Coordinates of C-alpha atoms in Angstrom, one line a residue:
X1 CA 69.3 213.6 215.9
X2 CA 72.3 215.1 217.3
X3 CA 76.2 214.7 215.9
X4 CA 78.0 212.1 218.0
X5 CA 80.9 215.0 218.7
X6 CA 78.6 217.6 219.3
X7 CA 76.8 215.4 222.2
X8 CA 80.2 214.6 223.6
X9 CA 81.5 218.7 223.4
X10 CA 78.2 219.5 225.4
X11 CA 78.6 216.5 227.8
X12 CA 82.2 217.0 228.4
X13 CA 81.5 220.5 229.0
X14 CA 79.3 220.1 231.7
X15 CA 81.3 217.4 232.9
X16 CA 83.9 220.0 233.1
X17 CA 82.0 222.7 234.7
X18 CA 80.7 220.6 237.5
X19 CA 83.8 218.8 238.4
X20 CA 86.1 222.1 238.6
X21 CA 83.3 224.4 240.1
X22 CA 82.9 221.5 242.9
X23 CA 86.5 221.7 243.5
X24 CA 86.7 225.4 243.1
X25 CA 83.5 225.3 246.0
X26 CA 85.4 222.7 248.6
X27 CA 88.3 224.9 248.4
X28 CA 86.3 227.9 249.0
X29 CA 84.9 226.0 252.4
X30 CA 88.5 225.3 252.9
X31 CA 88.9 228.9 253.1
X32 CA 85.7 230.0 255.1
X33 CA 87.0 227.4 258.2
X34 CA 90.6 227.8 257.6
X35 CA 91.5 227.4 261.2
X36 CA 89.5 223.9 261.4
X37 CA 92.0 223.2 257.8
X38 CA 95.3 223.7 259.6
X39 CA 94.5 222.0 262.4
X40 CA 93.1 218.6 260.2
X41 CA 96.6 219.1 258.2
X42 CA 98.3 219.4 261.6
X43 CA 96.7 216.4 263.0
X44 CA 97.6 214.3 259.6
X45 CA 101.5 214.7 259.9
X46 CA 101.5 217.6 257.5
X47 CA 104.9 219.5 257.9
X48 CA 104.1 223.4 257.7
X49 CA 100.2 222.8 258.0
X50 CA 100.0 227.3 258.6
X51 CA 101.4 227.3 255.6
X52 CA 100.4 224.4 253.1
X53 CA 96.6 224.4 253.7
X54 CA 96.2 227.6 252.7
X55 CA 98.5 226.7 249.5
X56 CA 96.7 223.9 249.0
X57 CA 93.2 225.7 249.2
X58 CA 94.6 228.5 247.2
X59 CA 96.2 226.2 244.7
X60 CA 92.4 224.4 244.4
X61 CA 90.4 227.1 244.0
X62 CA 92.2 228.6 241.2
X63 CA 92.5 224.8 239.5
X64 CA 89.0 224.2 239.9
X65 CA 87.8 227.4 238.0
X66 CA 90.6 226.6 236.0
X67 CA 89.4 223.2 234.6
X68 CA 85.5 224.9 234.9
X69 CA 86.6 227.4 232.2
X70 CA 89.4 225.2 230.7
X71 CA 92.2 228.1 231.4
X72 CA 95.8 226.4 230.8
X73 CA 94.0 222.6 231.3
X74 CA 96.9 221.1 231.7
X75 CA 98.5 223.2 234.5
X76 CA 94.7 223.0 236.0
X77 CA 94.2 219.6 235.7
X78 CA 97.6 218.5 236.4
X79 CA 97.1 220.7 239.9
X80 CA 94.1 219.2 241.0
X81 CA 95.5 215.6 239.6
X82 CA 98.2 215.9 242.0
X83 CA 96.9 217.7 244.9
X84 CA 94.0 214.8 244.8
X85 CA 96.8 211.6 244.3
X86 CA 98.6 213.1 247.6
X87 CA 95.7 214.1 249.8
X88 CA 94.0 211.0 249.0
X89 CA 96.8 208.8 250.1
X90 CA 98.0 210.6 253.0
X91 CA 95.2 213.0 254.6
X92 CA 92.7 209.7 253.9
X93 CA 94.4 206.8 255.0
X94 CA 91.2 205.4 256.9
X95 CA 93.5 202.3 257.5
X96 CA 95.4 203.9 260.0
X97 CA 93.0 206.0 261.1
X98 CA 92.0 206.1 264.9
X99 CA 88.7 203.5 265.0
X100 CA 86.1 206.5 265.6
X101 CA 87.5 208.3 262.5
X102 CA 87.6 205.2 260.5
X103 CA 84.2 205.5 258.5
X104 CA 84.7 209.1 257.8
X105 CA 87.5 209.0 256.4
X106 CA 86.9 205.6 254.3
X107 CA 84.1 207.9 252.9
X108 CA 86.7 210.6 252.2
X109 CA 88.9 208.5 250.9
X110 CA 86.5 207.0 248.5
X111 CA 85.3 210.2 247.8
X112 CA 88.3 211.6 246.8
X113 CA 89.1 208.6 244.5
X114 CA 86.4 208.8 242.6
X115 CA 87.3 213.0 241.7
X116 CA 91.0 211.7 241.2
X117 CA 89.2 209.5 238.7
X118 CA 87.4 211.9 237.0
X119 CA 90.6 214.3 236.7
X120 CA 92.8 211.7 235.6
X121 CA 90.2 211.7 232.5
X122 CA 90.2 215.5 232.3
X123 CA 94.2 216.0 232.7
X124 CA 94.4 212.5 229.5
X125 CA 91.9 215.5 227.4
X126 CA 93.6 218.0 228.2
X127 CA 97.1 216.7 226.7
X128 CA 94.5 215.6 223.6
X129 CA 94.2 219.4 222.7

């Protein structure tokens, strides 16, 4: 039988390394269709969309592999804390969303507030260290 901490180090781990390399991969997509990025920023009201998407993908990818490899954890998880509490609210709003778009970005939305879940936890361990 395994020590209750060790289980926990190991889970939280991989918890760790899936949740930032997922972000770390998104932002990477972000990246490869950067054109298709602005112009969803653009379309959301986002002042400066040539400019912030890119930040924002940047500012993700280097989070994600941040909290992966728990490099500075609280500048990595405070990052993708924040990045996910304002793109979730305001890139997501599927309730005033055109009627076509609704679902998708319900799904998004909910999508997004389960990660924003998931770093709140990581950001609450990473001020534990």
């Amino acid at each position: 039988m395994t020590d209750d901490s060790e289980t926990d180090g190991t889970t939280f781990r991989l918890g760790r390394l899936v949740f930032g390399l997922g972000m770390a991969l998104q932002a990477s997509e972000d990246f490869r269709d950067m054109d298709d990025t602005v112009e969803y920023a653009e379309s959301a009201g986002v002042p400066f969309p040539d400019l912030l998407a890119p930040l924002a993908s940047g500012t993700m990818l280097v989070a994600g592999l941040g909290v992966a490899v728990w490099r500075l954890p609280r500048v990595a998880t405070g990052a993708v804390t924040s990045f996910l509490a304002v793109v979730t609210l305001t890139m997501h709003d599927f309730w005033n969303a055109d009627p076509d778009d609704r679902d998708g970005e319900r799904l998004a939305f909910f999508g997004n507030l389960a990660m924003f879940g998931a770093a709140v936890a990581f950001l609450h361990e990473a001020w534990r260290d």
